[in-house]
Amino acid sequence: MTGEDTPYVRARVPDLLLSWDTPRPPLGAAARAALLILAGDGDWGVRAEAGRALTAAHDGSSEFTDVIVGLLRDPAVDVRACTAEAVADGVDRTAAVADALVALLDEDDLGTRLNAAYGLLRRDDPRTGEAIERVGPLSRPGFEHDHRLSAFWRWKWDREDRSAAE
């Protein structure tokens, strides 16, 4: 086996295919095809990195959305977690991605639940309130400065203020 065949090397490829210029130019056909192939790799770490890169380079295509949704439903918990983290701030606002985030609210991993609920909040999804409740207590040791929990508190306070004003 050669070095380029190892999952470690394949997991580094997605970042190499992206330009970090602002604004980011669209992916070329070869880079796009490579990311889509890496999203189906047999190694969970490669799929997780491909999910992050696909989310960052999302071109608005249904093909990218379908692959990202597939990664949010991946059998490997770490792939779902990494993809959810990327998707939370991602540009894809499709119902398919929002529905996949809702499904992640049942994950055992708190970080995945936080990212799923945060992704719904950022999409102004009508299920945000339920999502925040499913995350569990918003006061957690070690999470005092977590931007997601702060956003949940702000979201709740805004609704309480709006209700009080009415």
PDB file of N, CA and C in Angstrom, residues 9-92:
ATOM      1  N   VAL A   9      -4.227  10.333   4.313  1.00  0.00           N
ATOM      2  CA  VAL A   9      -3.931  11.187   3.158  1.00  0.00           C
ATOM      3  C   VAL A   9      -5.223  11.603   2.468  1.00  0.00           C
ATOM      4  N   ARG A  10      -6.140  10.653   2.250  1.00  0.00           N
ATOM      5  CA  ARG A  10      -7.403  10.981   1.587  1.00  0.00           C
ATOM      6  C   ARG A  10      -8.198  12.007   2.389  1.00  0.00           C
ATOM      7  N   ALA A  11      -8.116  11.955   3.718  1.00  0.00           N
ATOM      8  CA  ALA A  11      -8.856  12.896   4.560  1.00  0.00           C
ATOM      9  C   ALA A  11      -8.315  14.318   4.438  1.00  0.00           C
ATOM     10  N   ARG A  12      -7.092  14.490   3.964  1.00  0.00           N
ATOM     11  CA  ARG A  12      -6.507  15.825   3.790  1.00  0.00           C
ATOM     12  C   ARG A  12      -6.877  16.443   2.443  1.00  0.00           C
ATOM     13  N   VAL A  13      -7.297  15.635   1.504  1.00  0.00           N
ATOM     14  CA  VAL A  13      -7.579  16.097   0.147  1.00  0.00           C
ATOM     15  C   VAL A  13      -8.704  17.136   0.081  1.00  0.00           C
ATOM     16  N   PRO A  14      -9.841  16.963   0.788  1.00  0.00           N
ATOM     17  CA  PRO A  14     -10.909  17.958   0.645  1.00  0.00           C
ATOM     18  C   PRO A  14     -10.462  19.394   0.897  1.00  0.00           C
ATOM     19  N   ASP A  15      -9.676  19.607   1.942  1.00  0.00           N
ATOM     20  CA  ASP A  15      -9.193  20.969   2.221  1.00  0.00           C
ATOM     21  C   ASP A  15      -8.290  21.485   1.108  1.00  0.00           C
ATOM     22  N   LEU A  16      -7.539  20.602   0.506  1.00  0.00           N
ATOM     23  CA  LEU A  16      -6.644  21.010  -0.567  1.00  0.00           C
ATOM     24  C   LEU A  16      -7.411  21.418  -1.830  1.00  0.00           C
ATOM     25  N   LEU A  17      -8.623  20.923  -1.977  1.00  0.00           N
ATOM     26  CA  LEU A  17      -9.414  21.234  -3.166  1.00  0.00           C
ATOM     27  C   LEU A  17     -10.119  22.582  -3.063  1.00  0.00           C
ATOM     28  N   LEU A  18     -10.187  23.133  -1.858  1.00  0.00           N
ATOM     29  CA  LEU A  18     -10.894  24.395  -1.650  1.00  0.00           C
ATOM     30  C   LEU A  18      -9.945  25.575  -1.738  1.00  0.00           C
ATOM     31  N   SER A  19     -10.465  26.646  -2.266  1.00  0.00           N
ATOM     32  CA  SER A  19      -9.743  27.908  -2.232  1.00  0.00           C
ATOM     33  C   SER A  19     -10.236  28.666  -1.010  1.00  0.00           C
ATOM     34  N   TRP A  20      -9.348  29.258  -0.265  1.00  0.00           N
ATOM     35  CA  TRP A  20      -9.758  30.022   0.913  1.00  0.00           C
ATOM     36  C   TRP A  20      -9.807  31.508   0.615  1.00  0.00           C
ATOM     37  N   ASP A  21      -9.842  31.853  -0.691  1.00  0.00           N
ATOM     38  CA  ASP A  21     -10.000  33.248  -1.091  1.00  0.00           C
ATOM     39  C   ASP A  21     -11.408  33.714  -0.742  1.00  0.00           C
ATOM     40  N   THR A  22     -11.540  35.013  -0.573  1.00  0.00           N
ATOM     41  CA  THR A  22     -12.855  35.596  -0.342  1.00  0.00           C
ATOM     42  C   THR A  22     -13.116  36.613  -1.431  1.00  0.00           C
ATOM     43  N   PRO A  23     -14.160  36.482  -2.200  1.00  0.00           N
ATOM     44  CA  PRO A  23     -15.105  35.373  -2.196  1.00  0.00           C
ATOM     45  C   PRO A  23     -14.482  34.146  -2.840  1.00  0.00           C
ATOM     46  N   ARG A  24     -15.012  33.003  -2.443  1.00  0.00           N
ATOM     47  CA  ARG A  24     -14.485  31.723  -2.916  1.00  0.00           C
ATOM     48  C   ARG A  24     -14.943  31.480  -4.355  1.00  0.00           C
ATOM     49  N   PRO A  25     -14.003  31.208  -5.260  1.00  0.00           N
ATOM     50  CA  PRO A  25     -14.412  30.875  -6.634  1.00  0.00           C
ATOM     51  C   PRO A  25     -15.086  29.510  -6.658  1.00  0.00           C
ATOM     52  N   PRO A  26     -15.961  29.272  -7.643  1.00  0.00           N
ATOM     53  CA  PRO A  26     -16.617  27.962  -7.709  1.00  0.00           C
ATOM     54  C   PRO A  26     -15.586  26.849  -7.946  1.00  0.00           C
ATOM     55  N   LEU A  27     -15.913  25.672  -7.477  1.00  0.00           N
ATOM     56  CA  LEU A  27     -15.035  24.527  -7.680  1.00  0.00           C
ATOM     57  C   LEU A  27     -14.971  24.164  -9.154  1.00  0.00           C
ATOM     58  N   GLY A  28     -13.806  23.748  -9.583  1.00  0.00           N
ATOM     59  CA  GLY A  28     -13.675  23.218 -10.925  1.00  0.00           C
ATOM     60  C   GLY A  28     -14.324  21.837 -10.988  1.00  0.00           C
ATOM     61  N   ALA A  29     -14.548  21.353 -12.190  1.00  0.00           N
ATOM     62  CA  ALA A  29     -15.219  20.064 -12.373  1.00  0.00           C
ATOM     63  C   ALA A  29     -14.454  18.923 -11.709  1.00  0.00           C
ATOM     64  N   ALA A  30     -13.145  18.918 -11.817  1.00  0.00           N
ATOM     65  CA  ALA A  30     -12.348  17.829 -11.234  1.00  0.00           C
ATOM     66  C   ALA A  30     -12.404  17.860  -9.706  1.00  0.00           C
ATOM     67  N   ALA A  31     -12.309  19.041  -9.116  1.00  0.00           N
ATOM     68  CA  ALA A  31     -12.367  19.164  -7.656  1.00  0.00           C
ATOM     69  C   ALA A  31     -13.755  18.767  -7.152  1.00  0.00           C
ATOM     70  N   ARG A  32     -14.769  19.194  -7.859  1.00  0.00           N
ATOM     71  CA  ARG A  32     -16.150  18.862  -7.501  1.00  0.00           C
ATOM     72  C   ARG A  32     -16.345  17.340  -7.518  1.00  0.00           C
ATOM     73  N   ALA A  33     -15.898  16.716  -8.590  1.00  0.00           N
ATOM     74  CA  ALA A  33     -16.032  15.267  -8.722  1.00  0.00           C
ATOM     75  C   ALA A  33     -15.252  14.546  -7.620  1.00  0.00           C
ATOM     76  N   ALA A  34     -14.059  15.044  -7.305  1.00  0.00           N
ATOM     77  CA  ALA A  34     -13.247  14.417  -6.262  1.00  0.00           C
ATOM     78  C   ALA A  34     -13.937  14.492  -4.907  1.00  0.00           C
ATOM     79  N   LEU A  35     -14.523  15.634  -4.569  1.00  0.00           N
ATOM     80  CA  LEU A  35     -15.220  15.772  -3.284  1.00  0.00           C
ATOM     81  C   LEU A  35     -16.407  14.824  -3.203  1.00  0.00           C
ATOM     82  N   LEU A  36     -17.130  14.699  -4.287  1.00  0.00           N
ATOM     83  CA  LEU A  36     -18.289  13.800  -4.292  1.00  0.00           C
ATOM     84  C   LEU A  36     -17.851  12.347  -4.114  1.00  0.00           C
ATOM     85  N   ILE A  37     -16.731  11.982  -4.702  1.00  0.00           N
ATOM     86  CA  ILE A  37     -16.198  10.624  -4.529  1.00  0.00           C
ATOM     87  C   ILE A  37     -15.734  10.418  -3.088  1.00  0.00           C
ATOM     88  N   LEU A  38     -15.028  11.397  -2.536  1.00  0.00           N
ATOM     89  CA  LEU A  38     -14.527  11.276  -1.162  1.00  0.00           C
ATOM     90  C   LEU A  38     -15.669  11.180  -0.151  1.00  0.00           C
ATOM     91  N   ALA A  39     -16.821  11.766  -0.465  1.00  0.00           N
ATOM     92  CA  ALA A  39     -17.971  11.692   0.438  1.00  0.00           C
ATOM     93  C   ALA A  39     -18.495  10.263   0.565  1.00  0.00           C
ATOM     94  N   GLY A  40     -18.139   9.403  -0.377  1.00  0.00           N
ATOM     95  CA  GLY A  40     -18.540   8.010  -0.313  1.00  0.00           C
ATOM     96  C   GLY A  40     -17.413   7.070   0.083  1.00  0.00           C
ATOM     97  N   ASP A  41     -16.305   7.601   0.552  1.00  0.00           N
ATOM     98  CA  ASP A  41     -15.141   6.807   0.923  1.00  0.00           C
ATOM     99  C   ASP A  41     -15.490   5.814   2.035  1.00  0.00           C
ATOM    100  N   GLY A  42     -14.760   4.730   2.083  1.00  0.00           N
ATOM    101  CA  GLY A  42     -14.974   3.710   3.107  1.00  0.00           C
ATOM    102  C   GLY A  42     -14.517   4.114   4.497  1.00  0.00           C
ATOM    103  N   ASP A  43     -13.701   5.128   4.607  1.00  0.00           N
ATOM    104  CA  ASP A  43     -13.176   5.579   5.896  1.00  0.00           C
ATOM    105  C   ASP A  43     -14.028   6.737   6.416  1.00  0.00           C
ATOM    106  N   TRP A  44     -14.480   6.642   7.671  1.00  0.00           N
ATOM    107  CA  TRP A  44     -15.353   7.685   8.213  1.00  0.00           C
ATOM    108  C   TRP A  44     -14.653   9.042   8.273  1.00  0.00           C
ATOM    109  N   GLY A  45     -13.362   9.068   8.560  1.00  0.00           N
ATOM    110  CA  GLY A  45     -12.637  10.340   8.641  1.00  0.00           C
ATOM    111  C   GLY A  45     -12.578  11.058   7.306  1.00  0.00           C
ATOM    112  N   VAL A  46     -12.452  10.305   6.243  1.00  0.00           N
ATOM    113  CA  VAL A  46     -12.445  10.889   4.903  1.00  0.00           C
ATOM    114  C   VAL A  46     -13.825  11.466   4.593  1.00  0.00           C
ATOM    115  N   ARG A  47     -14.883  10.705   4.916  1.00  0.00           N
ATOM    116  CA  ARG A  47     -16.247  11.196   4.668  1.00  0.00           C
ATOM    117  C   ARG A  47     -16.531  12.450   5.491  1.00  0.00           C
ATOM    118  N   ALA A  48     -16.060  12.486   6.736  1.00  0.00           N
ATOM    119  CA  ALA A  48     -16.286  13.658   7.592  1.00  0.00           C
ATOM    120  C   ALA A  48     -15.633  14.905   6.998  1.00  0.00           C
ATOM    121  N   GLU A  49     -14.392  14.780   6.551  1.00  0.00           N
ATOM    122  CA  GLU A  49     -13.701  15.928   5.944  1.00  0.00           C
ATOM    123  C   GLU A  49     -14.355  16.335   4.623  1.00  0.00           C
ATOM    124  N   ALA A  50     -14.817  15.343   3.869  1.00  0.00           N
ATOM    125  CA  ALA A  50     -15.517  15.655   2.627  1.00  0.00           C
ATOM    126  C   ALA A  50     -16.804  16.422   2.927  1.00  0.00           C
ATOM    127  N   GLY A  51     -17.499  16.041   4.001  1.00  0.00           N
ATOM    128  CA  GLY A  51     -18.723  16.753   4.392  1.00  0.00           C
ATOM    129  C   GLY A  51     -18.459  18.206   4.732  1.00  0.00           C
ATOM    130  N   ARG A  52     -17.377  18.449   5.454  1.00  0.00           N
ATOM    131  CA  ARG A  52     -17.015  19.844   5.783  1.00  0.00           C
ATOM    132  C   ARG A  52     -16.710  20.634   4.519  1.00  0.00           C
ATOM    133  N   ALA A  53     -15.942  20.030   3.635  1.00  0.00           N
ATOM    134  CA  ALA A  53     -15.550  20.726   2.405  1.00  0.00           C
ATOM    135  C   ALA A  53     -16.750  20.943   1.487  1.00  0.00           C
ATOM    136  N   LEU A  54     -17.610  19.945   1.355  1.00  0.00           N
ATOM    137  CA  LEU A  54     -18.796  20.094   0.510  1.00  0.00           C
ATOM    138  C   LEU A  54     -19.701  21.207   1.025  1.00  0.00           C
ATOM    139  N   THR A  55     -19.836  21.282   2.336  1.00  0.00           N
ATOM    140  CA  THR A  55     -20.660  22.337   2.928  1.00  0.00           C
ATOM    141  C   THR A  55     -20.048  23.707   2.668  1.00  0.00           C
ATOM    142  N   ALA A  56     -18.739  23.821   2.815  1.00  0.00           N
ATOM    143  CA  ALA A  56     -18.055  25.098   2.588  1.00  0.00           C
ATOM    144  C   ALA A  56     -18.104  25.517   1.128  1.00  0.00           C
ATOM    145  N   ALA A  57     -18.086  24.545   0.226  1.00  0.00           N
ATOM    146  CA  ALA A  57     -18.037  24.847  -1.207  1.00  0.00           C
ATOM    147  C   ALA A  57     -19.400  24.697  -1.876  1.00  0.00           C
ATOM    148  N   HIS A  58     -20.460  24.598  -1.085  1.00  0.00           N
ATOM    149  CA  HIS A  58     -21.787  24.319  -1.643  1.00  0.00           C
ATOM    150  C   HIS A  58     -22.090  25.276  -2.788  1.00  0.00           C
ATOM    151  N   ASP A  59     -22.445  24.698  -3.903  1.00  0.00           N
ATOM    152  CA  ASP A  59     -22.680  25.490  -5.113  1.00  0.00           C
ATOM    153  C   ASP A  59     -24.163  25.670  -5.428  1.00  0.00           C
ATOM    154  N   GLY A  60     -25.010  25.301  -4.487  1.00  0.00           N
ATOM    155  CA  GLY A  60     -26.443  25.441  -4.699  1.00  0.00           C
ATOM    156  C   GLY A  60     -27.061  24.277  -5.447  1.00  0.00           C
ATOM    157  N   SER A  61     -26.260  23.309  -5.822  1.00  0.00           N
ATOM    158  CA  SER A  61     -26.787  22.187  -6.607  1.00  0.00           C
ATOM    159  C   SER A  61     -27.492  21.177  -5.709  1.00  0.00           C
ATOM    160  N   SER A  62     -28.487  20.517  -6.290  1.00  0.00           N
ATOM    161  CA  SER A  62     -29.181  19.469  -5.548  1.00  0.00           C
ATOM    162  C   SER A  62     -28.253  18.280  -5.314  1.00  0.00           C
ATOM    163  N   GLU A  63     -27.271  18.104  -6.178  1.00  0.00           N
ATOM    164  CA  GLU A  63     -26.314  17.012  -6.009  1.00  0.00           C
ATOM    165  C   GLU A  63     -25.522  17.187  -4.709  1.00  0.00           C
ATOM    166  N   PHE A  64     -25.025  18.397  -4.468  1.00  0.00           N
ATOM    167  CA  PHE A  64     -24.307  18.670  -3.217  1.00  0.00           C
ATOM    168  C   PHE A  64     -25.249  18.491  -2.027  1.00  0.00           C
ATOM    169  N   THR A  65     -26.459  19.035  -2.130  1.00  0.00           N
ATOM    170  CA  THR A  65     -27.426  18.912  -1.037  1.00  0.00           C
ATOM    171  C   THR A  65     -27.694  17.450  -0.724  1.00  0.00           C
ATOM    172  N   ASP A  66     -27.925  16.637  -1.754  1.00  0.00           N
ATOM    173  CA  ASP A  66     -28.210  15.212  -1.541  1.00  0.00           C
ATOM    174  C   ASP A  66     -27.059  14.506  -0.844  1.00  0.00           C
ATOM    175  N   VAL A  67     -25.836  14.819  -1.233  1.00  0.00           N
ATOM    176  CA  VAL A  67     -24.676  14.176  -0.612  1.00  0.00           C
ATOM    177  C   VAL A  67     -24.523  14.650   0.837  1.00  0.00           C
ATOM    178  N   ILE A  68     -24.716  15.916   1.085  1.00  0.00           N
ATOM    179  CA  ILE A  68     -24.620  16.443   2.451  1.00  0.00           C
ATOM    180  C   ILE A  68     -25.692  15.811   3.337  1.00  0.00           C
ATOM    181  N   VAL A  69     -26.912  15.701   2.836  1.00  0.00           N
ATOM    182  CA  VAL A  69     -27.973  15.046   3.608  1.00  0.00           C
ATOM    183  C   VAL A  69     -27.590  13.593   3.889  1.00  0.00           C
ATOM    184  N   GLY A  70     -27.020  12.929   2.910  1.00  0.00           N
ATOM    185  CA  GLY A  70     -26.553  11.557   3.123  1.00  0.00           C
ATOM    186  C   GLY A  70     -25.510  11.475   4.220  1.00  0.00           C
ATOM    187  N   LEU A  71     -24.618  12.454   4.280  1.00  0.00           N
ATOM    188  CA  LEU A  71     -23.593  12.471   5.324  1.00  0.00           C
ATOM    189  C   LEU A  71     -24.189  12.790   6.697  1.00  0.00           C
ATOM    190  N   LEU A  72     -25.242  13.596   6.733  1.00  0.00           N
ATOM    191  CA  LEU A  72     -25.934  13.867   7.993  1.00  0.00           C
ATOM    192  C   LEU A  72     -26.664  12.622   8.505  1.00  0.00           C
ATOM    193  N   ARG A  73     -26.866  11.658   7.623  1.00  0.00           N
ATOM    194  CA  ARG A  73     -27.525  10.391   7.987  1.00  0.00           C
ATOM    195  C   ARG A  73     -26.547   9.213   7.975  1.00  0.00           C
ATOM    196  N   ASP A  74     -25.280   9.509   7.869  1.00  0.00           N
ATOM    197  CA  ASP A  74     -24.244   8.476   7.772  1.00  0.00           C
ATOM    198  C   ASP A  74     -24.315   7.529   8.977  1.00  0.00           C
ATOM    199  N   PRO A  75     -23.983   6.252   8.783  1.00  0.00           N
ATOM    200  CA  PRO A  75     -23.978   5.332   9.923  1.00  0.00           C
ATOM    201  C   PRO A  75     -22.934   5.676  10.988  1.00  0.00           C
ATOM    202  N   ALA A  76     -21.877   6.368  10.616  1.00  0.00           N
ATOM    203  CA  ALA A  76     -20.819   6.717  11.578  1.00  0.00           C
ATOM    204  C   ALA A  76     -21.184   8.004  12.317  1.00  0.00           C
ATOM    205  N   VAL A  77     -21.244   7.909  13.634  1.00  0.00           N
ATOM    206  CA  VAL A  77     -21.614   9.050  14.471  1.00  0.00           C
ATOM    207  C   VAL A  77     -20.689  10.247  14.236  1.00  0.00           C
ATOM    208  N   ASP A  78     -19.398  10.004  14.033  1.00  0.00           N
ATOM    209  CA  ASP A  78     -18.453  11.108  13.840  1.00  0.00           C
ATOM    210  C   ASP A  78     -18.673  11.825  12.513  1.00  0.00           C
ATOM    211  N   VAL A  79     -19.114  11.112  11.504  1.00  0.00           N
ATOM    212  CA  VAL A  79     -19.421  11.755  10.218  1.00  0.00           C
ATOM    213  C   VAL A  79     -20.627  12.670  10.395  1.00  0.00           C
ATOM    214  N   ARG A  80     -21.660  12.176  11.071  1.00  0.00           N
ATOM    215  CA  ARG A  80     -22.846  13.004  11.324  1.00  0.00           C
ATOM    216  C   ARG A  80     -22.467  14.239  12.134  1.00  0.00           C
ATOM    217  N   ALA A  81     -21.638  14.048  13.153  1.00  0.00           N
ATOM    218  CA  ALA A  81     -21.246  15.162  14.022  1.00  0.00           C
ATOM    219  C   ALA A  81     -20.459  16.225  13.255  1.00  0.00           C
ATOM    220  N   CYS A  82     -19.466  15.807  12.485  1.00  0.00           N
ATOM    221  CA  CYS A  82     -18.635  16.764  11.734  1.00  0.00           C
ATOM    222  C   CYS A  82     -19.443  17.487  10.665  1.00  0.00           C
ATOM    223  N   THR A  83     -20.304  16.746   9.993  1.00  0.00           N
ATOM    224  CA  THR A  83     -21.115  17.366   8.948  1.00  0.00           C
ATOM    225  C   THR A  83     -22.118  18.332   9.561  1.00  0.00           C
ATOM    226  N   ALA A  84     -22.726  17.960  10.681  1.00  0.00           N
ATOM    227  CA  ALA A  84     -23.678  18.856  11.350  1.00  0.00           C
ATOM    228  C   ALA A  84     -23.004  20.151  11.785  1.00  0.00           C
ATOM    229  N   GLU A  85     -21.780  20.049  12.265  1.00  0.00           N
ATOM    230  CA  GLU A  85     -21.047  21.247  12.674  1.00  0.00           C
ATOM    231  C   GLU A  85     -20.853  22.195  11.488  1.00  0.00           C
ATOM    232  N   ALA A  86     -20.496  21.631  10.339  1.00  0.00           N
ATOM    233  CA  ALA A  86     -20.292  22.455   9.147  1.00  0.00           C
ATOM    234  C   ALA A  86     -21.614  23.012   8.621  1.00  0.00           C
ATOM    235  N   VAL A  87     -22.632  22.178   8.624  1.00  0.00           N
ATOM    236  CA  VAL A  87     -23.932  22.573   8.072  1.00  0.00           C
ATOM    237  C   VAL A  87     -24.606  23.652   8.922  1.00  0.00           C
ATOM    238  N   ALA A  88     -24.341  23.651  10.222  1.00  0.00           N
ATOM    239  CA  ALA A  88     -24.994  24.623  11.107  1.00  0.00           C
ATOM    240  C   ALA A  88     -24.819  26.050  10.597  1.00  0.00           C
ATOM    241  N   ASP A  89     -23.650  26.380  10.091  1.00  0.00           N
ATOM    242  CA  ASP A  89     -23.393  27.716   9.553  1.00  0.00           C
ATOM    243  C   ASP A  89     -23.427  27.748   8.030  1.00  0.00           C
ATOM    244  N   GLY A  90     -23.781  26.636   7.406  1.00  0.00           N
ATOM    245  CA  GLY A  90     -23.744  26.530   5.951  1.00  0.00           C
ATOM    246  C   GLY A  90     -24.821  27.339   5.253  1.00  0.00           C
ATOM    247  N   VAL A  91     -24.695  27.417   3.936  1.00  0.00           N
ATOM    248  CA  VAL A  91     -25.604  28.230   3.130  1.00  0.00           C
ATOM    249  C   VAL A  91     -26.830  27.477   2.637  1.00  0.00           C
ATOM    250  N   ASP A  92     -26.806  26.150   2.680  1.00  0.00           N
ATOM    251  CA  ASP A  92     -27.925  25.362   2.164  1.00  0.00           C
ATOM    252  C   ASP A  92     -29.130  25.536   3.083  1.00  0.00           C
TER     253      ASP A  92
END
